[in-house]
Short mmCIF file of N, CA and C and ligand atoms in Angstrom, two decimals:
data_model
loop_
_atom_site.label_atom_id
_atom_site.label_comp_id
_atom_site.label_asym_id
_atom_site.label_seq_id
_atom_site.Cartn_x
_atom_site.Cartn_y
_atom_site.Cartn_z
N MET A 1 0.86 -1.19 0.00
CA MET A 1 0.00 0.00 0.00
C MET A 1 0.89 1.23 0.00
N SER A 2 0.60 2.15 -0.88
CA SER A 2 1.39 3.39 -0.88
C SER A 2 0.54 4.54 -0.36
N LEU A 3 1.21 5.42 0.33
CA LEU A 3 0.51 6.44 1.11
C LEU A 3 -0.21 7.46 0.23
N THR A 4 -1.47 7.67 0.55
CA THR A 4 -2.25 8.69 -0.13
C THR A 4 -3.14 9.40 0.88
N LYS A 5 -3.79 10.45 0.43
CA LYS A 5 -4.60 11.30 1.32
C LYS A 5 -5.58 10.51 2.18
N ASN A 6 -5.74 10.95 3.40
CA ASN A 6 -6.69 10.37 4.36
C ASN A 6 -6.29 8.98 4.85
N GLN A 7 -5.02 8.64 4.70
CA GLN A 7 -4.52 7.43 5.33
C GLN A 7 -3.66 7.83 6.53
N VAL A 8 -3.59 6.90 7.48
CA VAL A 8 -2.75 7.13 8.65
C VAL A 8 -1.39 6.51 8.40
N ALA A 9 -0.37 7.33 8.46
CA ALA A 9 1.01 6.85 8.32
C ALA A 9 1.65 6.82 9.69
N SER A 10 2.41 5.76 9.95
CA SER A 10 3.23 5.70 11.15
C SER A 10 4.68 5.65 10.72
N VAL A 11 5.46 6.58 11.23
CA VAL A 11 6.85 6.68 10.81
C VAL A 11 7.78 6.77 12.02
N ALA A 12 8.97 6.21 11.84
CA ALA A 12 10.08 6.52 12.73
C ALA A 12 10.89 7.58 12.00
N TYR A 13 11.42 8.56 12.74
CA TYR A 13 12.20 9.58 12.04
C TYR A 13 13.20 10.22 12.98
N THR A 14 14.20 10.80 12.35
CA THR A 14 15.13 11.68 13.06
C THR A 14 15.16 12.99 12.28
N LEU A 15 15.03 14.08 12.99
CA LEU A 15 15.08 15.41 12.37
C LEU A 15 16.33 16.13 12.86
N LYS A 16 17.14 16.57 11.91
CA LYS A 16 18.35 17.33 12.25
C LYS A 16 18.30 18.69 11.57
N ASN A 17 19.01 19.65 12.17
CA ASN A 17 19.17 20.94 11.52
C ASN A 17 20.43 20.92 10.67
N SER A 18 20.74 22.07 10.06
CA SER A 18 21.88 22.10 9.13
C SER A 18 23.21 21.90 9.84
N GLU A 19 23.22 22.08 11.18
CA GLU A 19 24.46 21.81 11.93
C GLU A 19 24.58 20.34 12.32
N GLY A 20 23.58 19.56 11.96
CA GLY A 20 23.63 18.14 12.29
C GLY A 20 23.13 17.81 13.70
N GLN A 21 22.57 18.81 14.38
CA GLN A 21 22.02 18.56 15.71
C GLN A 21 20.65 17.91 15.59
N VAL A 22 20.41 16.89 16.41
CA VAL A 22 19.10 16.24 16.41
C VAL A 22 18.10 17.16 17.12
N ILE A 23 17.06 17.53 16.41
CA ILE A 23 16.04 18.43 16.95
C ILE A 23 14.86 17.64 17.48
N ASP A 24 14.58 16.53 16.82
CA ASP A 24 13.39 15.77 17.20
C ASP A 24 13.55 14.36 16.63
N LYS A 25 12.89 13.41 17.27
CA LYS A 25 12.92 12.06 16.72
C LYS A 25 11.77 11.23 17.25
N ALA A 26 11.44 10.19 16.52
CA ALA A 26 10.46 9.21 16.97
C ALA A 26 11.05 7.85 16.63
N SER A 27 11.07 6.96 17.61
CA SER A 27 11.68 5.66 17.38
C SER A 27 10.66 4.67 16.82
N LYS A 28 11.16 3.52 16.39
CA LYS A 28 10.26 2.47 15.90
C LYS A 28 9.31 2.00 16.99
N ASP A 29 9.80 2.02 18.24
CA ASP A 29 8.97 1.57 19.36
C ASP A 29 7.86 2.57 19.69
N SER A 30 8.11 3.80 19.34
CA SER A 30 7.16 4.86 19.67
C SER A 30 7.02 5.80 18.48
N PRO A 31 6.49 5.26 17.38
CA PRO A 31 6.47 6.05 16.14
C PRO A 31 5.50 7.21 16.18
N MET A 32 5.66 8.12 15.24
CA MET A 32 4.71 9.21 15.08
C MET A 32 3.67 8.80 14.05
N SER A 33 2.39 8.97 14.41
CA SER A 33 1.32 8.67 13.47
C SER A 33 0.57 9.94 13.14
N PHE A 34 0.18 10.07 11.90
CA PHE A 34 -0.56 11.26 11.49
C PHE A 34 -1.44 10.92 10.31
N ILE A 35 -2.49 11.72 10.14
CA ILE A 35 -3.35 11.56 8.97
C ILE A 35 -2.69 12.32 7.82
N HIS A 36 -2.43 11.61 6.76
CA HIS A 36 -1.71 12.20 5.64
C HIS A 36 -2.64 13.05 4.77
N GLY A 37 -2.13 14.18 4.31
CA GLY A 37 -2.83 14.97 3.30
C GLY A 37 -3.86 15.93 3.83
N VAL A 38 -3.90 16.14 5.14
CA VAL A 38 -4.89 17.05 5.69
C VAL A 38 -4.24 18.30 6.30
N GLY A 39 -2.97 18.50 6.02
CA GLY A 39 -2.31 19.73 6.44
C GLY A 39 -1.81 19.71 7.87
N GLY A 40 -1.77 18.54 8.48
CA GLY A 40 -1.28 18.45 9.85
C GLY A 40 0.24 18.52 9.95
N MET A 41 0.91 18.21 8.86
CA MET A 41 2.36 18.21 8.84
C MET A 41 2.85 19.37 7.96
N ILE A 42 4.14 19.68 8.07
CA ILE A 42 4.67 20.73 7.20
C ILE A 42 4.52 20.29 5.74
N PRO A 43 4.31 21.25 4.83
CA PRO A 43 3.99 20.91 3.43
C PRO A 43 5.03 20.01 2.77
N GLY A 44 6.31 20.28 2.98
CA GLY A 44 7.36 19.49 2.34
C GLY A 44 7.35 18.04 2.78
N PHE A 45 7.02 17.83 4.03
CA PHE A 45 6.98 16.46 4.58
C PHE A 45 5.83 15.69 3.94
N GLU A 46 4.66 16.30 3.87
CA GLU A 46 3.51 15.63 3.26
C GLU A 46 3.78 15.32 1.79
N LYS A 47 4.35 16.28 1.10
CA LYS A 47 4.61 16.11 -0.33
C LYS A 47 5.55 14.94 -0.57
N GLU A 48 6.61 14.86 0.23
CA GLU A 48 7.61 13.82 0.02
C GLU A 48 7.10 12.44 0.44
N LEU A 49 6.18 12.39 1.39
CA LEU A 49 5.72 11.08 1.85
C LEU A 49 4.64 10.48 0.95
N GLU A 50 4.01 11.34 0.14
CA GLU A 50 2.98 10.86 -0.78
C GLU A 50 3.55 9.71 -1.64
N GLY A 51 2.83 8.60 -1.67
CA GLY A 51 3.23 7.49 -2.54
C GLY A 51 4.27 6.55 -1.96
N LYS A 52 4.77 6.87 -0.75
CA LYS A 52 5.76 5.98 -0.14
C LYS A 52 5.08 4.71 0.37
N ASN A 53 5.87 3.65 0.48
CA ASN A 53 5.34 2.34 0.87
C ASN A 53 5.87 1.91 2.23
N ILE A 54 5.13 0.98 2.84
CA ILE A 54 5.60 0.42 4.11
C ILE A 54 6.96 -0.22 3.89
N GLY A 55 7.90 0.09 4.78
CA GLY A 55 9.25 -0.45 4.68
C GLY A 55 10.22 0.49 3.99
N ASP A 56 9.71 1.53 3.34
CA ASP A 56 10.59 2.49 2.69
C ASP A 56 11.38 3.29 3.73
N SER A 57 12.66 3.46 3.47
CA SER A 57 13.50 4.36 4.28
C SER A 57 14.06 5.41 3.34
N PHE A 58 14.06 6.65 3.77
CA PHE A 58 14.52 7.70 2.87
C PHE A 58 14.97 8.94 3.65
N SER A 59 15.76 9.76 2.97
CA SER A 59 16.22 11.02 3.53
C SER A 59 15.49 12.16 2.84
N LEU A 60 15.15 13.17 3.60
CA LEU A 60 14.49 14.34 3.03
C LEU A 60 15.28 15.59 3.43
N VAL A 61 15.40 16.50 2.50
CA VAL A 61 15.92 17.82 2.81
C VAL A 61 14.81 18.80 2.48
N ILE A 62 14.31 19.50 3.49
CA ILE A 62 13.16 20.37 3.29
C ILE A 62 13.56 21.82 3.58
N GLU A 63 13.44 22.63 2.54
CA GLU A 63 13.80 24.05 2.65
C GLU A 63 12.77 24.79 3.52
N PRO A 64 13.17 25.91 4.11
CA PRO A 64 12.25 26.65 4.99
C PRO A 64 10.89 26.94 4.36
N GLU A 65 10.88 27.27 3.06
CA GLU A 65 9.60 27.65 2.43
C GLU A 65 8.60 26.49 2.46
N ASN A 66 9.10 25.26 2.55
CA ASN A 66 8.20 24.10 2.63
C ASN A 66 8.16 23.51 4.04
N ALA A 67 8.75 24.27 4.98
CA ALA A 67 8.77 23.81 6.37
C ALA A 67 8.08 24.88 7.24
N TYR A 68 8.85 25.60 8.03
CA TYR A 68 8.24 26.57 8.94
C TYR A 68 8.40 28.01 8.46
N GLY A 69 8.74 28.19 7.20
CA GLY A 69 8.82 29.53 6.65
C GLY A 69 10.14 30.21 6.97
N GLU A 70 10.36 31.34 6.30
CA GLU A 70 11.55 32.14 6.57
C GLU A 70 11.34 32.94 7.84
N ARG A 71 12.45 33.35 8.45
CA ARG A 71 12.33 34.21 9.62
C ARG A 71 11.78 35.58 9.21
N ASN A 72 10.97 36.15 10.07
CA ASN A 72 10.40 37.47 9.83
C ASN A 72 10.83 38.38 10.98
N ASP A 73 11.70 39.36 10.68
CA ASP A 73 12.24 40.22 11.73
C ASP A 73 11.16 41.06 12.40
N GLU A 74 10.04 41.25 11.71
CA GLU A 74 8.95 42.03 12.31
C GLU A 74 8.30 41.29 13.48
N LEU A 75 8.59 40.01 13.61
CA LEU A 75 8.03 39.25 14.73
C LEU A 75 8.91 39.35 15.97
N THR A 76 9.97 40.17 15.86
CA THR A 76 10.82 40.43 17.00
C THR A 76 10.45 41.78 17.59
N GLN A 77 10.29 41.84 18.89
CA GLN A 77 9.97 43.14 19.49
C GLN A 77 10.47 43.22 20.93
N ASP A 78 10.64 44.48 21.38
CA ASP A 78 11.03 44.72 22.76
C ASP A 78 9.78 44.89 23.61
N VAL A 79 9.74 44.16 24.70
CA VAL A 79 8.60 44.30 25.61
C VAL A 79 9.14 44.55 27.01
N SER A 80 8.22 44.99 27.87
CA SER A 80 8.60 45.29 29.24
C SER A 80 8.70 44.00 30.06
N ARG A 81 9.56 44.03 31.06
CA ARG A 81 9.71 42.93 32.00
C ARG A 81 8.36 42.55 32.63
N GLU A 82 7.48 43.55 32.72
CA GLU A 82 6.17 43.32 33.35
C GLU A 82 5.35 42.27 32.61
N MET A 83 5.62 42.10 31.32
CA MET A 83 4.88 41.10 30.55
C MET A 83 5.15 39.70 31.10
N PHE A 84 6.27 39.56 31.80
CA PHE A 84 6.63 38.25 32.34
C PHE A 84 6.50 38.24 33.86
N ALA A 85 5.55 39.02 34.36
CA ALA A 85 5.31 39.05 35.80
C ALA A 85 5.09 37.63 36.31
N GLY A 86 5.73 37.33 37.41
CA GLY A 86 5.55 35.99 37.99
C GLY A 86 6.60 35.00 37.52
N ILE A 87 7.35 35.36 36.52
CA ILE A 87 8.41 34.46 36.05
C ILE A 87 9.75 34.95 36.62
N PRO A 88 10.42 34.10 37.36
CA PRO A 88 11.68 34.53 38.01
C PRO A 88 12.78 34.87 37.00
N ASP A 89 13.68 35.76 37.43
CA ASP A 89 14.77 36.21 36.55
C ASP A 89 15.56 35.06 35.95
N GLU A 90 15.79 34.01 36.77
CA GLU A 90 16.66 32.95 36.26
C GLU A 90 16.04 32.20 35.08
N GLN A 91 14.71 32.34 34.91
CA GLN A 91 14.08 31.69 33.75
C GLN A 91 14.00 32.62 32.55
N LEU A 92 14.28 33.90 32.79
CA LEU A 92 14.21 34.87 31.69
C LEU A 92 15.60 35.07 31.11
N VAL A 93 16.03 34.10 30.35
CA VAL A 93 17.35 34.16 29.74
C VAL A 93 17.21 33.94 28.24
N ALA A 94 18.19 34.43 27.50
CA ALA A 94 18.16 34.26 26.05
C ALA A 94 18.03 32.78 25.71
N GLY A 95 17.13 32.47 24.82
CA GLY A 95 16.93 31.09 24.40
C GLY A 95 15.76 30.42 25.09
N ALA A 96 15.31 30.99 26.22
CA ALA A 96 14.17 30.40 26.92
C ALA A 96 12.92 30.55 26.06
N GLN A 97 12.04 29.56 26.14
CA GLN A 97 10.82 29.60 25.33
C GLN A 97 9.59 29.56 26.22
N PHE A 98 8.59 30.32 25.82
CA PHE A 98 7.34 30.38 26.56
C PHE A 98 6.18 30.24 25.59
N GLN A 99 5.07 29.72 26.11
CA GLN A 99 3.85 29.72 25.31
C GLN A 99 3.11 31.01 25.60
N ALA A 100 2.64 31.65 24.55
CA ALA A 100 1.91 32.89 24.73
C ALA A 100 0.58 32.78 24.00
N GLN A 101 -0.45 33.29 24.65
CA GLN A 101 -1.76 33.34 24.01
C GLN A 101 -1.82 34.58 23.15
N THR A 102 -2.01 34.42 21.86
CA THR A 102 -2.09 35.58 20.96
C THR A 102 -3.37 35.49 20.15
N ASP A 103 -3.60 36.50 19.33
CA ASP A 103 -4.79 36.49 18.48
C ASP A 103 -4.81 35.27 17.56
N ALA A 104 -3.63 34.77 17.23
CA ALA A 104 -3.53 33.65 16.31
C ALA A 104 -3.51 32.31 17.04
N GLY A 105 -3.81 32.33 18.33
CA GLY A 105 -3.78 31.08 19.09
C GLY A 105 -2.53 31.02 19.95
N VAL A 106 -2.22 29.83 20.41
CA VAL A 106 -1.04 29.68 21.26
C VAL A 106 0.19 29.66 20.38
N GLU A 107 1.14 30.51 20.69
CA GLU A 107 2.39 30.54 19.94
C GLU A 107 3.55 30.38 20.90
N ILE A 108 4.64 29.87 20.36
CA ILE A 108 5.86 29.79 21.15
C ILE A 108 6.65 31.06 20.91
N ILE A 109 7.00 31.73 21.99
CA ILE A 109 7.90 32.87 21.83
C ILE A 109 9.23 32.54 22.50
N THR A 110 10.27 33.05 21.91
CA THR A 110 11.61 32.80 22.41
C THR A 110 12.19 34.11 22.91
N ILE A 111 12.86 34.06 24.06
CA ILE A 111 13.57 35.24 24.55
C ILE A 111 14.84 35.39 23.72
N ALA A 112 14.93 36.52 23.01
CA ALA A 112 16.11 36.73 22.17
C ALA A 112 17.23 37.41 22.96
N ALA A 113 16.85 38.33 23.85
CA ALA A 113 17.86 39.04 24.65
C ALA A 113 17.18 39.68 25.85
N VAL A 114 17.94 39.85 26.91
CA VAL A 114 17.44 40.52 28.11
C VAL A 114 18.35 41.69 28.41
N ASN A 115 17.76 42.89 28.44
CA ASN A 115 18.52 44.09 28.78
C ASN A 115 17.84 44.79 29.94
N GLY A 116 18.14 44.37 31.13
CA GLY A 116 17.50 44.97 32.30
C GLY A 116 16.00 44.76 32.26
N ASP A 117 15.29 45.88 32.17
CA ASP A 117 13.83 45.83 32.20
C ASP A 117 13.22 45.61 30.83
N GLN A 118 14.10 45.59 29.84
CA GLN A 118 13.61 45.44 28.48
C GLN A 118 13.97 44.05 27.95
N ILE A 119 12.97 43.39 27.42
CA ILE A 119 13.20 42.02 26.95
C ILE A 119 12.83 41.93 25.48
N LYS A 120 13.78 41.43 24.71
CA LYS A 120 13.51 41.26 23.28
C LYS A 120 12.93 39.87 23.07
N ILE A 121 11.74 39.82 22.50
CA ILE A 121 11.12 38.52 22.25
C ILE A 121 11.03 38.26 20.76
N ASP A 122 11.00 37.00 20.42
CA ASP A 122 10.98 36.57 19.03
C ASP A 122 9.83 35.58 18.87
N ALA A 123 8.84 35.96 18.07
CA ALA A 123 7.66 35.11 17.89
C ALA A 123 7.76 34.24 16.64
N ASN A 124 8.92 34.25 15.99
CA ASN A 124 9.10 33.32 14.87
C ASN A 124 9.02 31.89 15.40
N HIS A 125 8.53 30.99 14.59
CA HIS A 125 8.60 29.58 14.97
C HIS A 125 10.07 29.23 15.22
N PRO A 126 10.34 28.45 16.27
CA PRO A 126 11.75 28.13 16.57
C PRO A 126 12.50 27.53 15.37
N LEU A 127 11.79 26.92 14.45
CA LEU A 127 12.46 26.33 13.29
C LEU A 127 12.30 27.17 12.01
N ALA A 128 11.79 28.41 12.16
CA ALA A 128 11.70 29.29 11.00
C ALA A 128 13.09 29.54 10.44
N GLY A 129 13.20 29.53 9.14
CA GLY A 129 14.49 29.79 8.49
C GLY A 129 15.42 28.59 8.46
N GLU A 130 15.02 27.51 9.07
CA GLU A 130 15.87 26.31 9.12
C GLU A 130 15.54 25.37 7.96
N THR A 131 16.59 24.86 7.33
CA THR A 131 16.42 23.73 6.43
C THR A 131 16.41 22.47 7.28
N LEU A 132 15.45 21.61 7.05
CA LEU A 132 15.26 20.44 7.90
C LEU A 132 15.75 19.18 7.19
N TYR A 133 16.47 18.38 7.93
CA TYR A 133 17.03 17.13 7.38
C TYR A 133 16.39 15.96 8.12
N PHE A 134 15.57 15.22 7.39
CA PHE A 134 14.86 14.07 7.98
C PHE A 134 15.45 12.76 7.48
N GLU A 135 15.52 11.80 8.39
CA GLU A 135 15.69 10.39 8.01
C GLU A 135 14.38 9.73 8.42
N VAL A 136 13.70 9.12 7.47
CA VAL A 136 12.36 8.60 7.74
C VAL A 136 12.27 7.13 7.37
N GLU A 137 11.57 6.37 8.18
CA GLU A 137 11.23 4.99 7.83
C GLU A 137 9.71 4.83 7.95
N MET A 138 9.10 4.40 6.87
CA MET A 138 7.64 4.20 6.87
C MET A 138 7.34 2.84 7.49
N LEU A 139 6.66 2.86 8.63
CA LEU A 139 6.42 1.61 9.37
C LEU A 139 5.05 1.03 9.08
N ASP A 140 4.07 1.88 8.90
CA ASP A 140 2.72 1.35 8.71
C ASP A 140 1.86 2.38 7.97
N ILE A 141 0.94 1.85 7.21
CA ILE A 141 -0.05 2.69 6.52
C ILE A 141 -1.39 1.99 6.66
N ARG A 142 -2.38 2.74 7.05
CA ARG A 142 -3.74 2.18 7.09
C ARG A 142 -4.72 3.31 6.76
N ASP A 143 -5.94 2.91 6.41
CA ASP A 143 -6.96 3.93 6.16
C ASP A 143 -7.37 4.57 7.48
N ALA A 144 -7.58 5.86 7.47
CA ALA A 144 -8.10 6.53 8.67
C ALA A 144 -9.56 6.15 8.85
N THR A 145 -10.00 6.07 10.09
CA THR A 145 -11.41 5.80 10.35
C THR A 145 -12.20 7.10 10.13
N GLU A 146 -13.51 6.95 9.98
CA GLU A 146 -14.35 8.15 9.81
C GLU A 146 -14.23 9.07 11.02
N GLU A 147 -14.14 8.44 12.18
CA GLU A 147 -14.02 9.24 13.41
C GLU A 147 -12.71 10.04 13.41
N GLU A 148 -11.65 9.39 12.99
CA GLU A 148 -10.36 10.08 12.94
C GLU A 148 -10.41 11.25 11.96
N LEU A 149 -11.03 11.01 10.81
CA LEU A 149 -11.12 12.09 9.82
C LEU A 149 -11.98 13.24 10.35
N ALA A 150 -13.02 12.89 11.08
CA ALA A 150 -13.89 13.93 11.65
C ALA A 150 -13.14 14.75 12.68
N HIS A 151 -12.29 14.07 13.47
CA HIS A 151 -11.53 14.78 14.50
C HIS A 151 -10.28 15.45 13.95
N GLY A 152 -9.80 14.95 12.83
CA GLY A 152 -8.59 15.51 12.24
C GLY A 152 -7.31 15.03 12.88
N HIS A 153 -7.38 13.94 13.65
CA HIS A 153 -6.17 13.40 14.25
C HIS A 153 -6.31 11.89 14.46
N VAL A 154 -5.19 11.27 14.73
CA VAL A 154 -5.13 9.82 14.83
C VAL A 154 -5.56 9.37 16.21
N HIS A 155 -6.34 8.31 16.26
CA HIS A 155 -6.68 7.68 17.52
C HIS A 155 -5.79 6.45 17.70
N ALA A 156 -5.44 6.19 18.94
CA ALA A 156 -4.58 5.04 19.21
C ALA A 156 -5.31 3.75 18.86
N THR A 157 -4.52 2.72 18.56
CA THR A 157 -5.10 1.41 18.31
C THR A 157 -5.95 1.02 19.52
N GLY A 158 -7.14 0.58 19.28
CA GLY A 158 -8.01 0.26 20.40
C GLY A 158 -8.94 1.40 20.73
N GLY A 159 -8.69 2.55 20.13
CA GLY A 159 -9.59 3.68 20.31
C GLY A 159 -9.36 4.41 21.61
N CYS A 160 -10.19 5.37 21.85
CA CYS A 160 -10.08 6.16 23.07
C CYS A 160 -10.25 5.25 24.28
N GLY A 161 -9.54 5.57 25.33
CA GLY A 161 -9.67 4.77 26.54
C GLY A 161 -8.64 3.66 26.61
N SER A 162 -7.99 3.35 25.50
CA SER A 162 -6.95 2.33 25.57
C SER A 162 -5.69 2.95 26.19
N ASP A 163 -4.82 2.09 26.63
CA ASP A 163 -3.60 2.58 27.29
C ASP A 163 -2.78 3.50 26.40
N LYS A 164 -2.86 3.24 25.11
CA LYS A 164 -2.00 3.99 24.19
C LYS A 164 -2.63 5.32 23.79
N ALA A 165 -3.90 5.50 24.16
CA ALA A 165 -4.59 6.70 23.69
C ALA A 165 -3.94 7.95 24.25
N GLU A 166 -3.90 8.95 23.42
CA GLU A 166 -3.37 10.25 23.80
C GLU A 166 -4.30 10.84 24.86
N LYS A 167 -3.77 11.24 25.96
CA LYS A 167 -4.62 11.80 27.02
C LYS A 167 -4.63 13.32 26.92
N SER A 168 -5.74 13.90 27.27
CA SER A 168 -5.81 15.35 27.29
C SER A 168 -6.37 15.80 28.63
N GLU A 169 -6.36 17.11 28.84
CA GLU A 169 -6.83 17.63 30.11
C GLU A 169 -8.30 17.33 30.33
N SER A 170 -9.05 17.23 29.24
CA SER A 170 -10.48 16.98 29.39
C SER A 170 -10.75 15.51 29.70
N GLY A 171 -9.72 14.69 29.69
CA GLY A 171 -9.87 13.29 30.05
C GLY A 171 -10.15 12.39 28.88
N GLY A 172 -10.44 12.96 27.74
CA GLY A 172 -10.63 12.15 26.54
C GLY A 172 -9.30 11.79 25.95
N CYS A 173 -9.30 11.19 24.77
CA CYS A 173 -8.02 10.81 24.19
C CYS A 173 -7.45 11.99 23.43
N CYS A 174 -8.20 13.08 23.34
CA CYS A 174 -7.73 14.25 22.64
C CYS A 174 -8.66 15.39 22.98
N GLY A 175 -8.37 16.58 22.55
CA GLY A 175 -9.19 17.73 22.89
C GLY A 175 -10.64 17.57 22.46
N SER A 176 -10.85 16.99 21.27
CA SER A 176 -12.23 16.89 20.79
C SER A 176 -12.88 15.58 21.19
N CYS A 177 -12.09 14.67 21.75
CA CYS A 177 -12.66 13.42 22.22
C CYS A 177 -13.14 13.60 23.66
N GLY A 178 -13.68 12.57 24.23
CA GLY A 178 -14.11 12.65 25.61
C GLY A 178 -15.57 13.05 25.69
N GLY A 179 -16.13 13.41 24.56
CA GLY A 179 -17.54 13.77 24.54
C GLY A 179 -18.38 12.63 24.02
N GLU A 180 -19.39 12.95 23.28
CA GLU A 180 -20.30 11.95 22.75
C GLU A 180 -19.57 10.99 21.84
N GLY A 181 -19.97 9.74 21.94
CA GLY A 181 -19.42 8.76 21.03
C GLY A 181 -18.09 8.19 21.47
N HIS A 182 -17.59 8.65 22.62
CA HIS A 182 -16.33 8.09 23.10
C HIS A 182 -16.57 7.34 24.38
ZN1 ZN B 201 -10.39 12.26 18.63
#
């Protein structure tokens, strides 16, 4: 079976940046599963995985434009220390990352620099501007269930409530689960 839209792919992968540092990985024992072709993954990753078969191993080089985009300097700004009220000084260091609620939803912001009471923050995605180097092994492909397609995410084998199910704060296997039909 070769991967096409609305199928669930399970992959093991290693993601490195251009310096060869491992940024992220999923092992064969704990693979990453996702619904293919619905925009859940970066565009370059979905494009390259289309048509791949179970057992295929391959390397991908994905340019920023097909990954997390180029860096945008306008997303960098100086803010007052007060914006981080309640966060101790030792956590406010260059490179530290925080989740911030913005108009566009939850975003990760990175502390770019600290100058006394003035803090430079960077709202670019941490991987913006990075070329991504993947080593991927396709472990499994199956059709997504109607429920998975309706939710837009993969349910663990055995469905919600199984040991493997993704847990969320609402107690369901995901944000939209835990309600009717689960
Ligand atoms: Zn769900």
